[in-house]
Amino acid sequence: MPSVLDNEDLVAMHCDMIAARATSDRLWSLQRQGRIGTIAPIDGQEATTVGAAHALDPATDWIIPQYREPMALGRYGPEIMRRFVAWAIGHPAGGHIPEPHKVFPPQISLATQILHAVGLAWSIKLQKQPGVVLVFFGDGSTSEGDFYEAGNLAGVLKVPVIFVCSNNQWAISTPTSAQTAATSFASKAAAFGIPGVSVDGMDPVAVYDVVDAARDRALAGNGATLIEAVNYRLGAHTTADDPSRYVPDDELAWARERDPLVTFRRHIEDRGLWTRDLQRDAETAAETAFDEAWAWASNLPLKQTELFDHVFANLTTRQQAERDALHDHLGEPR
Ligand SMILES: Cc1ncc(C[n+]2csc(CCOP(=O)(O)OP(=O)(O)O)c2C)c(N)n1
Ligand SMILES: [Mg+2]
């Protein structure tokens, strides 16, 4: 499949991957300094996220991330990183990304966001709005009932949704061999009556191409696609994990050879699009962007009762009672 990406796109994708890795490293070190809570690094999954995001139109297409992807969504603007850093600090407001940004908050509760994606895509279809919904989830999420419910409904309703299973080979310490007996995660699409495709998730252009095709299909009214992006988790599951206890050394060494930041850099250097100076400039720009996001998020006033905002249009009676109790506990007026 010929890619429609031009040289500028390739460079932009590489810059977004550099920014994602820099963000991952900075958040890791902030956690180690005790300045933020648990964080899940993205190392190894940059090409999957960046390639997919570049196939979308930020003006019309929604992204529903899991917990790693927000740091690789530079294409959707600096607001996404600012809010993600705020979320990492512990601001409830970090979970709310204001319009016109079409990005959902990070999701920790596995697979629940896949249902949200199908619901959103259904509403887009009913309201005859332009655009598609792309949802990220991991290999581990495919063992959740929500994945099957969402996939089934998407198939029946023919909604404009793109499922991207970021298969990083691990669900914490559970390897894919213990996750499924299926030949691939993409093969699960057969049960939903939708196309399923496996792609090299360490290659942003390959991911771009399959997401682009899935988007065309969705926009033409032909419904959902399941994409399995095969990559490798190069780091720990989270800052609370020690992968050296279970990831085989030789397997990790093999995966590191395929690190998208190394291989894609080589690719654009070979095409005469990239130099050592440009690499240094991009790394500096990524650090500056993180500094700005950190400064913004650190100065955000903490409003814990925001926890209850932006969940439902009208809170349930029980939620109202819980919010009132939190106000009272904090000594704030209701
Ligand atoms: C419903 C639910 N069950 C269990 C967990 C605990 N948990 C957090 S991350 C994780 C593994 C997820 O693996 P995968 O889906 O492959 O995503 P990855 O972290 O590898 O990107 C588990 C079991 C959770 N967050 N939510
Ligand atoms: Mg996984």
mmCIF file of C-alpha atoms and ligand atoms in Angstrom:
data_model
loop_
_atom_site.group_PDB
_atom_site.id
_atom_site.type_symbol
_atom_site.label_atom_id
_atom_site.label_comp_id
_atom_site.label_asym_id
_atom_site.label_seq_id
_atom_site.Cartn_x
_atom_site.Cartn_y
_atom_site.Cartn_z
ATOM 1 C CA MET A 1 0.000 0.000 0.000
ATOM 2 C CA PRO A 2 1.682 3.262 -1.079
ATOM 3 C CA SER A 3 1.839 5.869 1.660
ATOM 4 C CA VAL A 4 0.590 9.375 0.913
ATOM 5 C CA LEU A 5 2.923 10.886 3.504
ATOM 6 C CA ASP A 6 5.335 13.566 2.302
ATOM 7 C CA ASN A 7 8.762 14.430 3.718
ATOM 8 C CA GLU A 8 7.326 17.064 6.056
ATOM 9 C CA ASP A 9 4.939 14.476 7.525
ATOM 10 C CA LEU A 10 7.781 12.032 8.155
ATOM 11 C CA VAL A 11 9.799 14.680 9.984
ATOM 12 C CA ALA A 12 6.740 15.766 11.994
ATOM 13 C CA MET A 13 6.104 12.166 13.054
ATOM 14 C CA HIS A 14 9.714 11.763 14.173
ATOM 15 C CA CYS A 15 9.487 14.993 16.203
ATOM 16 C CA ASP A 16 6.300 13.763 17.895
ATOM 17 C CA MET A 17 8.039 10.472 18.782
ATOM 18 C CA ILE A 18 10.995 12.377 20.259
ATOM 19 C CA ALA A 19 8.584 14.503 22.311
ATOM 20 C CA ALA A 20 6.787 11.386 23.548
ATOM 21 C CA ARG A 21 10.025 9.689 24.674
ATOM 22 C CA ALA A 22 11.262 12.883 26.345
ATOM 23 C CA THR A 23 7.952 13.242 28.194
ATOM 24 C CA SER A 24 8.090 9.618 29.287
ATOM 25 C CA ASP A 25 11.642 10.081 30.628
ATOM 26 C CA ARG A 26 10.824 13.334 32.411
ATOM 27 C CA LEU A 27 7.708 11.904 34.069
ATOM 28 C CA TRP A 28 9.678 8.851 35.161
ATOM 29 C CA SER A 29 12.263 11.014 36.860
ATOM 30 C CA LEU A 30 9.608 13.271 38.459
ATOM 31 C CA GLN A 31 7.990 10.169 39.947
ATOM 32 C CA ARG A 32 11.360 9.039 41.287
ATOM 33 C CA GLN A 33 11.743 12.458 42.924
ATOM 34 C CA GLY A 34 8.369 11.958 44.611
ATOM 35 C CA ARG A 35 6.811 14.885 42.768
ATOM 36 C CA ILE A 36 4.122 12.916 40.907
ATOM 37 C CA GLY A 37 2.362 9.593 41.378
ATOM 38 C CA THR A 38 2.510 6.399 39.340
ATOM 39 C CA ILE A 39 3.138 6.844 35.643
ATOM 40 C CA ALA A 40 3.200 4.392 32.710
ATOM 41 C CA PRO A 41 6.080 5.037 30.281
ATOM 42 C CA ILE A 42 5.395 4.882 26.543
ATOM 43 C CA ASP A 43 8.832 3.625 25.437
ATOM 44 C CA GLY A 44 8.424 1.309 22.437
ATOM 45 C CA GLN A 45 4.854 2.359 21.651
ATOM 46 C CA GLU A 46 5.572 5.807 20.182
ATOM 47 C CA ALA A 47 5.330 4.718 16.535
ATOM 48 C CA THR A 48 1.923 3.108 17.075
ATOM 49 C CA THR A 49 0.449 6.195 18.725
ATOM 50 C CA VAL A 50 2.093 8.826 16.529
ATOM 51 C CA GLY A 51 1.440 6.952 13.271
ATOM 52 C CA ALA A 52 -2.238 6.527 14.176
ATOM 53 C CA ALA A 53 -2.704 10.147 15.290
ATOM 54 C CA HIS A 54 -1.182 11.440 12.050
ATOM 55 C CA ALA A 55 -3.796 9.590 9.998
ATOM 56 C CA LEU A 56 -6.565 11.532 11.761
ATOM 57 C CA ASP A 57 -7.949 15.040 11.387
ATOM 58 C CA PRO A 58 -7.830 16.805 14.790
ATOM 59 C CA ALA A 59 -10.728 19.043 13.670
ATOM 60 C CA THR A 60 -13.183 16.160 13.237
ATOM 61 C CA ASP A 61 -11.715 12.898 14.580
ATOM 62 C CA TRP A 62 -11.758 11.820 18.221
ATOM 63 C CA ILE A 63 -9.013 9.969 20.079
ATOM 64 C CA ILE A 64 -9.815 7.933 23.174
ATOM 65 C CA PRO A 65 -6.511 6.970 24.789
ATOM 66 C CA GLN A 66 -5.544 4.469 27.456
ATOM 67 C CA TYR A 67 -2.911 5.737 29.922
ATOM 68 C CA ARG A 68 0.263 5.938 27.805
ATOM 69 C CA GLU A 69 -0.897 7.579 24.585
ATOM 70 C CA PRO A 70 -1.548 11.198 25.686
ATOM 71 C CA MET A 71 2.196 11.918 25.757
ATOM 72 C CA ALA A 72 2.445 11.079 22.030
ATOM 73 C CA LEU A 73 -0.461 13.207 20.802
ATOM 74 C CA GLY A 74 1.520 16.301 19.820
ATOM 75 C CA ARG A 75 -0.486 16.386 16.602
ATOM 76 C CA TYR A 76 -3.549 17.273 18.669
ATOM 77 C CA GLY A 77 -1.804 20.323 20.191
ATOM 78 C CA PRO A 78 0.157 21.258 23.338
ATOM 79 C CA GLU A 79 -3.013 21.382 25.454
ATOM 80 C CA ILE A 80 -3.116 17.587 25.529
ATOM 81 C CA MET A 81 0.329 17.321 27.143
ATOM 82 C CA ARG A 82 -0.436 20.148 29.605
ATOM 83 C CA ARG A 83 -3.572 18.364 30.765
ATOM 84 C CA PHE A 84 -1.770 15.027 30.943
ATOM 85 C CA VAL A 85 0.956 16.479 33.149
ATOM 86 C CA ALA A 86 -1.741 18.024 35.347
ATOM 87 C CA TRP A 87 -3.391 14.611 35.568
ATOM 88 C CA ALA A 88 -0.046 13.042 36.519
ATOM 89 C CA ILE A 89 0.334 15.611 39.309
ATOM 90 C CA GLY A 90 -3.128 14.629 40.551
ATOM 91 C CA HIS A 91 -5.392 17.406 39.289
ATOM 92 C CA PRO A 92 -8.874 16.158 38.508
ATOM 93 C CA ALA A 93 -8.970 18.945 35.875
ATOM 94 C CA GLY A 94 -6.251 17.115 33.994
ATOM 95 C CA GLY A 95 -8.843 14.565 33.092
ATOM 96 C CA HIS A 96 -10.946 17.162 31.347
ATOM 97 C CA ILE A 97 -9.662 18.340 27.988
ATOM 98 C CA PRO A 98 -11.768 21.271 26.833
ATOM 99 C CA GLU A 99 -13.298 21.692 23.390
ATOM 100 C CA PRO A 100 -12.333 22.061 20.610
ATOM 101 C CA HIS A 101 -9.795 19.338 21.475
ATOM 102 C CA LYS A 102 -11.209 15.974 20.533
ATOM 103 C CA VAL A 103 -9.269 13.855 23.016
ATOM 104 C CA PHE A 104 -10.692 11.957 25.965
ATOM 105 C CA PRO A 105 -8.946 11.803 29.358
ATOM 106 C CA PRO A 106 -6.477 8.998 30.124
ATOM 107 C CA GLN A 107 -8.219 5.768 31.116
ATOM 108 C CA ILE A 108 -6.907 3.404 33.784
ATOM 109 C CA SER A 109 -9.861 1.063 34.091
ATOM 110 C CA LEU A 110 -9.030 -1.462 31.372
ATOM 111 C CA ALA A 111 -11.249 -1.651 28.280
ATOM 112 C CA THR A 112 -14.003 0.649 29.572
ATOM 113 C CA GLN A 113 -12.953 3.292 27.044
ATOM 114 C CA ILE A 114 -13.701 0.891 24.167
ATOM 115 C CA LEU A 115 -17.391 1.091 25.054
ATOM 116 C CA HIS A 116 -17.176 4.879 25.271
ATOM 117 C CA ALA A 117 -15.659 4.893 21.785
ATOM 118 C CA VAL A 118 -18.503 2.878 20.288
ATOM 119 C CA GLY A 119 -21.087 5.073 22.027
ATOM 120 C CA LEU A 120 -19.409 8.219 20.733
ATOM 121 C CA ALA A 121 -19.123 6.789 17.213
ATOM 122 C CA TRP A 122 -22.794 5.833 17.335
ATOM 123 C CA SER A 123 -23.762 9.384 18.309
ATOM 124 C CA ILE A 124 -21.604 10.750 15.459
ATOM 125 C CA LYS A 125 -23.444 8.462 13.061
ATOM 126 C CA LEU A 126 -26.920 9.334 14.383
ATOM 127 C CA GLN A 127 -26.174 13.066 14.292
ATOM 128 C CA LYS A 128 -24.608 12.752 10.842
ATOM 129 C CA GLN A 129 -21.461 14.535 12.041
ATOM 130 C CA PRO A 130 -18.182 14.254 10.150
ATOM 131 C CA GLY A 131 -15.308 12.318 11.674
ATOM 132 C CA VAL A 132 -14.349 9.022 13.252
ATOM 133 C CA VAL A 133 -13.391 7.769 16.704
ATOM 134 C CA LEU A 134 -10.080 6.002 17.299
ATOM 135 C CA VAL A 135 -9.625 4.145 20.567
ATOM 136 C CA PHE A 136 -6.368 2.748 21.958
ATOM 137 C CA PHE A 137 -6.188 -0.223 24.303
ATOM 138 C CA GLY A 138 -3.699 -2.936 25.175
ATOM 139 C CA ASP A 139 -3.446 -6.666 24.554
ATOM 140 C CA GLY A 140 -4.620 -7.220 28.137
ATOM 141 C CA SER A 141 -7.866 -5.339 27.466
ATOM 142 C CA THR A 142 -8.893 -7.976 24.928
ATOM 143 C CA SER A 143 -9.523 -10.343 27.839
ATOM 144 C CA GLU A 144 -12.160 -7.993 29.258
ATOM 145 C CA GLY A 145 -15.856 -8.461 28.512
ATOM 146 C CA ASP A 146 -16.088 -4.779 27.557
ATOM 147 C CA PHE A 147 -13.871 -5.417 24.511
ATOM 148 C CA TYR A 148 -16.268 -8.064 23.171
ATOM 149 C CA GLU A 149 -19.391 -6.041 23.943
ATOM 150 C CA ALA A 150 -17.962 -2.971 22.234
ATOM 151 C CA GLY A 151 -16.688 -4.901 19.217
ATOM 152 C CA ASN A 152 -19.977 -6.719 18.781
ATOM 153 C CA LEU A 153 -22.046 -3.555 18.991
ATOM 154 C CA ALA A 154 -19.718 -1.736 16.586
ATOM 155 C CA GLY A 155 -20.091 -4.547 14.062
ATOM 156 C CA VAL A 156 -23.871 -4.606 14.299
ATOM 157 C CA LEU A 157 -24.295 -0.822 14.207
ATOM 158 C CA LYS A 158 -21.594 -0.192 11.561
ATOM 159 C CA VAL A 159 -20.300 2.831 13.452
ATOM 160 C CA PRO A 160 -17.237 4.899 12.433
ATOM 161 C CA VAL A 161 -14.798 3.556 15.020
ATOM 162 C CA ILE A 162 -11.195 2.350 14.719
ATOM 163 C CA PHE A 163 -10.013 -0.058 17.404
ATOM 164 C CA VAL A 164 -6.233 0.054 17.892
ATOM 165 C CA CYS A 165 -4.933 -2.763 20.065
ATOM 166 C CA SER A 166 -1.394 -1.749 21.022
ATOM 167 C CA ASN A 167 0.075 -5.213 21.475
ATOM 168 C CA ASN A 168 3.222 -4.511 23.486
ATOM 169 C CA GLN A 169 3.578 -8.243 24.314
ATOM 170 C CA TRP A 170 2.854 -7.752 28.017
ATOM 171 C CA ALA A 171 -0.018 -6.996 30.374
ATOM 172 C CA ILE A 172 2.151 -6.083 33.361
ATOM 173 C CA SER A 173 3.946 -9.463 33.754
ATOM 174 C CA THR A 174 1.474 -11.556 31.724
ATOM 175 C CA PRO A 175 2.911 -12.391 28.285
ATOM 176 C CA THR A 176 0.609 -12.588 25.254
ATOM 177 C CA SER A 177 1.059 -16.377 25.225
ATOM 178 C CA ALA A 178 -0.847 -16.459 28.512
ATOM 179 C CA GLN A 179 -3.349 -13.830 27.362
ATOM 180 C CA THR A 180 -4.897 -15.616 24.370
ATOM 181 C CA ALA A 181 -4.845 -18.868 22.399
ATOM 182 C CA ALA A 182 -5.926 -17.007 19.240
ATOM 183 C CA THR A 183 -3.389 -16.729 16.410
ATOM 184 C CA SER A 184 -3.473 -12.938 16.701
ATOM 185 C CA PHE A 185 -5.462 -10.201 18.402
ATOM 186 C CA ALA A 186 -6.537 -8.989 14.947
ATOM 187 C CA SER A 187 -8.228 -12.345 14.308
ATOM 188 C CA LYS A 188 -10.804 -11.496 16.983
ATOM 189 C CA ALA A 189 -12.395 -9.116 14.463
ATOM 190 C CA ALA A 190 -13.984 -12.135 12.748
ATOM 191 C CA ALA A 191 -16.377 -12.521 15.682
ATOM 192 C CA PHE A 192 -17.537 -8.919 15.205
ATOM 193 C CA GLY A 193 -17.955 -9.167 11.419
ATOM 194 C CA ILE A 194 -15.416 -6.398 10.837
ATOM 195 C CA PRO A 195 -11.958 -6.410 9.178
ATOM 196 C CA GLY A 196 -8.987 -7.170 11.411
ATOM 197 C CA VAL A 197 -5.425 -6.311 10.454
ATOM 198 C CA SER A 198 -2.045 -6.794 12.133
ATOM 199 C CA VAL A 199 0.607 -4.175 11.462
ATOM 200 C CA ASP A 200 4.188 -3.476 12.516
ATOM 201 C CA GLY A 201 3.551 -1.107 15.410
ATOM 202 C CA MET A 202 7.227 -0.111 15.551
ATOM 203 C CA ASP A 203 6.868 1.575 12.127
ATOM 204 C CA PRO A 204 4.842 4.815 12.179
ATOM 205 C CA VAL A 205 4.332 4.807 8.395
ATOM 206 C CA ALA A 206 2.903 1.283 8.418
ATOM 207 C CA VAL A 207 0.544 2.259 11.248
ATOM 208 C CA TYR A 208 -0.398 5.456 9.422
ATOM 209 C CA ASP A 209 -1.328 3.493 6.304
ATOM 210 C CA VAL A 210 -3.654 1.023 8.013
ATOM 211 C CA VAL A 211 -5.339 3.702 10.125
ATOM 212 C CA ASP A 212 -5.758 5.873 7.030
ATOM 213 C CA ALA A 213 -7.480 2.983 5.240
ATOM 214 C CA ALA A 214 -9.678 2.242 8.279
ATOM 215 C CA ARG A 215 -10.644 5.918 8.438
ATOM 216 C CA ASP A 216 -11.634 5.965 4.750
ATOM 217 C CA ARG A 217 -13.724 2.881 5.344
ATOM 218 C CA ALA A 218 -15.431 4.418 8.387
ATOM 219 C CA LEU A 219 -16.108 7.720 6.593
ATOM 220 C CA ALA A 220 -17.624 5.829 3.662
ATOM 221 C CA GLY A 221 -20.193 4.380 6.085
ATOM 222 C CA ASN A 222 -18.695 0.885 6.093
ATOM 223 C CA GLY A 223 -18.077 0.732 9.840
ATOM 224 C CA ALA A 224 -15.367 -0.393 12.197
ATOM 225 C CA THR A 225 -11.894 -1.907 11.819
ATOM 226 C CA LEU A 226 -9.762 -3.693 14.406
ATOM 227 C CA ILE A 227 -6.046 -2.963 14.082
ATOM 228 C CA GLU A 228 -3.450 -4.880 16.071
ATOM 229 C CA ALA A 229 -0.265 -2.803 16.205
ATOM 230 C CA VAL A 230 2.503 -5.208 17.166
ATOM 231 C CA ASN A 231 5.152 -3.387 19.176
ATOM 232 C CA TYR A 232 7.184 -4.043 22.312
ATOM 233 C CA ARG A 233 7.142 -2.464 25.745
ATOM 234 C CA LEU A 234 10.778 -1.385 26.108
ATOM 235 C CA GLY A 235 10.403 -0.085 29.653
ATOM 236 C CA ALA A 236 8.576 -1.012 32.809
ATOM 237 C CA HIS A 237 4.801 -1.399 32.906
ATOM 238 C CA THR A 238 4.686 1.540 35.312
ATOM 239 C CA THR A 239 6.935 3.200 37.878
ATOM 240 C CA ALA A 240 5.629 0.534 40.303
ATOM 241 C CA ASP A 241 7.011 -2.357 38.239
ATOM 242 C CA ASP A 242 10.351 -4.169 37.970
ATOM 243 C CA PRO A 243 10.374 -5.830 34.524
ATOM 244 C CA SER A 244 13.872 -7.295 35.059
ATOM 245 C CA ARG A 245 12.125 -9.957 37.166
ATOM 246 C CA TYR A 246 10.180 -11.352 34.213
ATOM 247 C CA VAL A 247 11.193 -9.901 30.800
ATOM 248 C CA PRO A 248 13.806 -12.200 29.208
ATOM 249 C CA ASP A 249 17.059 -10.299 28.503
ATOM 250 C CA ASP A 250 17.483 -11.671 24.983
ATOM 251 C CA GLU A 251 13.917 -10.797 24.022
ATOM 252 C CA LEU A 252 14.353 -7.237 25.289
ATOM 253 C CA ALA A 253 17.666 -6.898 23.421
ATOM 254 C CA TRP A 254 15.905 -8.079 20.245
ATOM 255 C CA ALA A 255 13.140 -5.510 20.743
ATOM 256 C CA ARG A 256 15.594 -2.701 21.449
ATOM 257 C CA GLU A 257 17.063 -3.242 17.982
ATOM 258 C CA ARG A 258 13.633 -2.252 16.693
ATOM 259 C CA ASP A 259 13.226 0.843 18.881
ATOM 260 C CA PRO A 260 11.184 3.170 16.629
ATOM 261 C CA LEU A 261 13.180 6.201 17.720
ATOM 262 C CA VAL A 262 16.345 4.572 16.405
ATOM 263 C CA THR A 263 14.998 2.840 13.297
ATOM 264 C CA PHE A 264 12.836 5.709 12.085
ATOM 265 C CA ARG A 265 15.660 8.194 12.655
ATOM 266 C CA ARG A 266 17.878 6.001 10.468
ATOM 267 C CA HIS A 267 15.114 5.870 7.856
ATOM 268 C CA ILE A 268 14.741 9.650 7.547
ATOM 269 C CA GLU A 269 18.529 10.144 7.693
ATOM 270 C CA ASP A 270 18.891 7.722 4.782
ATOM 271 C CA ARG A 271 16.356 9.774 2.850
ATOM 272 C CA GLY A 272 18.394 12.931 3.488
ATOM 273 C CA LEU A 273 15.672 14.461 5.661
ATOM 274 C CA TRP A 274 17.431 14.403 9.030
ATOM 275 C CA THR A 275 20.766 15.361 10.571
ATOM 276 C CA ARG A 276 22.426 15.262 13.972
ATOM 277 C CA ASP A 277 21.744 19.000 14.380
ATOM 278 C CA LEU A 278 18.041 18.565 13.618
ATOM 279 C CA GLN A 279 17.920 15.709 16.129
ATOM 280 C CA ARG A 280 19.498 17.913 18.805
ATOM 281 C CA ASP A 281 17.080 20.776 18.002
ATOM 282 C CA ALA A 282 14.085 18.425 18.197
ATOM 283 C CA GLU A 283 15.260 17.037 21.553
ATOM 284 C CA THR A 284 15.706 20.572 22.912
ATOM 285 C CA ALA A 285 12.242 21.556 21.646
ATOM 286 C CA ALA A 286 10.756 18.478 23.341
ATOM 287 C CA GLU A 287 12.383 19.387 26.680
ATOM 288 C CA THR A 288 11.138 22.982 26.369
ATOM 289 C CA ALA A 289 7.609 21.794 25.567
ATOM 290 C CA PHE A 290 7.671 19.579 28.645
ATOM 291 C CA ASP A 291 9.008 22.442 30.806
ATOM 292 C CA GLU A 292 6.108 24.602 29.611
ATOM 293 C CA ALA A 293 3.556 21.888 30.308
ATOM 294 C CA TRP A 294 5.062 21.286 33.759
ATOM 295 C CA ALA A 295 5.027 25.025 34.583
ATOM 296 C CA TRP A 296 1.396 25.312 33.474
ATOM 297 C CA ALA A 297 0.275 22.243 35.391
ATOM 298 C CA SER A 298 2.257 23.129 38.531
ATOM 299 C CA ASN A 299 0.534 26.524 38.717
ATOM 300 C CA LEU A 300 -2.955 25.140 38.281
ATOM 301 C CA PRO A 301 -4.973 25.624 41.482
ATOM 302 C CA LEU A 302 -5.926 22.231 42.900
ATOM 303 C CA LYS A 303 -9.703 21.853 43.050
ATOM 304 C CA GLN A 304 -10.414 18.376 44.324
ATOM 305 C CA THR A 305 -14.184 18.580 43.954
ATOM 306 C CA GLU A 306 -13.653 18.836 40.192
ATOM 307 C CA LEU A 307 -13.522 15.083 40.483
ATOM 308 C CA PHE A 308 -17.301 15.193 40.114
ATOM 309 C CA ASP A 309 -17.417 17.543 37.129
ATOM 310 C CA HIS A 310 -17.563 16.409 33.521
ATOM 311 C CA VAL A 311 -18.731 12.885 34.385
ATOM 312 C CA PHE A 312 -22.485 13.165 33.974
ATOM 313 C CA ALA A 313 -24.525 16.173 32.826
ATOM 314 C CA ASN A 314 -26.565 15.676 36.023
ATOM 315 C CA LEU A 315 -25.018 13.987 39.041
ATOM 316 C CA THR A 316 -26.862 11.109 40.635
ATOM 317 C CA THR A 317 -28.209 11.631 44.149
ATOM 318 C CA ARG A 318 -25.404 9.500 45.547
ATOM 319 C CA GLN A 319 -22.737 11.458 43.648
ATOM 320 C CA GLN A 320 -24.207 14.724 44.902
ATOM 321 C CA ALA A 321 -23.995 13.410 48.460
ATOM 322 C CA GLU A 322 -20.376 12.326 47.930
ATOM 323 C CA ARG A 323 -19.453 15.719 46.453
ATOM 324 C CA ASP A 324 -21.113 17.521 49.379
ATOM 325 C CA ALA A 325 -19.228 15.293 51.820
ATOM 326 C CA LEU A 326 -15.929 16.143 50.098
ATOM 327 C CA HIS A 327 -16.721 19.882 50.240
ATOM 328 C CA ASP A 328 -17.437 19.517 53.968
ATOM 329 C CA HIS A 329 -14.274 17.485 54.534
ATOM 330 C CA LEU A 330 -12.200 20.170 52.779
ATOM 331 C CA GLY A 331 -13.984 22.910 54.728
ATOM 332 C CA GLU A 332 -15.178 24.526 51.505
ATOM 333 C CA PRO A 333 -18.630 25.967 50.858
ATOM 334 C CA ARG A 334 -20.903 23.586 48.968
HETATM 335 C C1 LIG B 1 -10.548 -3.471 34.821
HETATM 336 C C2 LIG B 1 -9.101 -3.502 35.257
HETATM 337 N N1 LIG B 1 -8.554 -4.640 35.699
HETATM 338 C C3 LIG B 1 -7.268 -4.661 36.118
HETATM 339 C C4 LIG B 1 -6.512 -3.523 36.110
HETATM 340 C C5 LIG B 1 -5.066 -3.564 36.596
HETATM 341 N N2 LIG B 1 -4.164 -3.355 35.449
HETATM 342 C C6 LIG B 1 -3.636 -2.145 35.178
HETATM 343 S S1 LIG B 1 -2.698 -2.161 33.807
HETATM 344 C C7 LIG B 1 -2.932 -3.816 33.580
HETATM 345 C C8 LIG B 1 -2.307 -4.534 32.416
HETATM 346 C C9 LIG B 1 -2.759 -3.962 31.113
HETATM 347 O O1 LIG B 1 -2.112 -4.591 30.046
HETATM 348 P P1 LIG B 1 -2.455 -4.191 28.580
HETATM 349 O O2 LIG B 1 -3.926 -4.143 28.378
HETATM 350 O O3 LIG B 1 -1.698 -5.104 27.695
HETATM 351 O O4 LIG B 1 -1.946 -2.667 28.458
HETATM 352 P P2 LIG B 1 -0.436 -2.164 28.546
HETATM 353 O O5 LIG B 1 -0.251 -1.605 29.920
HETATM 354 O O6 LIG B 1 0.459 -3.289 28.250
HETATM 355 O O7 LIG B 1 -0.343 -1.057 27.524
HETATM 356 C C10 LIG B 1 -3.757 -4.341 34.588
HETATM 357 C C11 LIG B 1 -4.163 -5.753 34.693
HETATM 358 C C12 LIG B 1 -7.132 -2.336 35.651
HETATM 359 N N3 LIG B 1 -6.477 -1.179 35.586
HETATM 360 N N4 LIG B 1 -8.411 -2.342 35.235
HETATM 361 MG MG MG B 2 0.127 -4.819 26.865
#
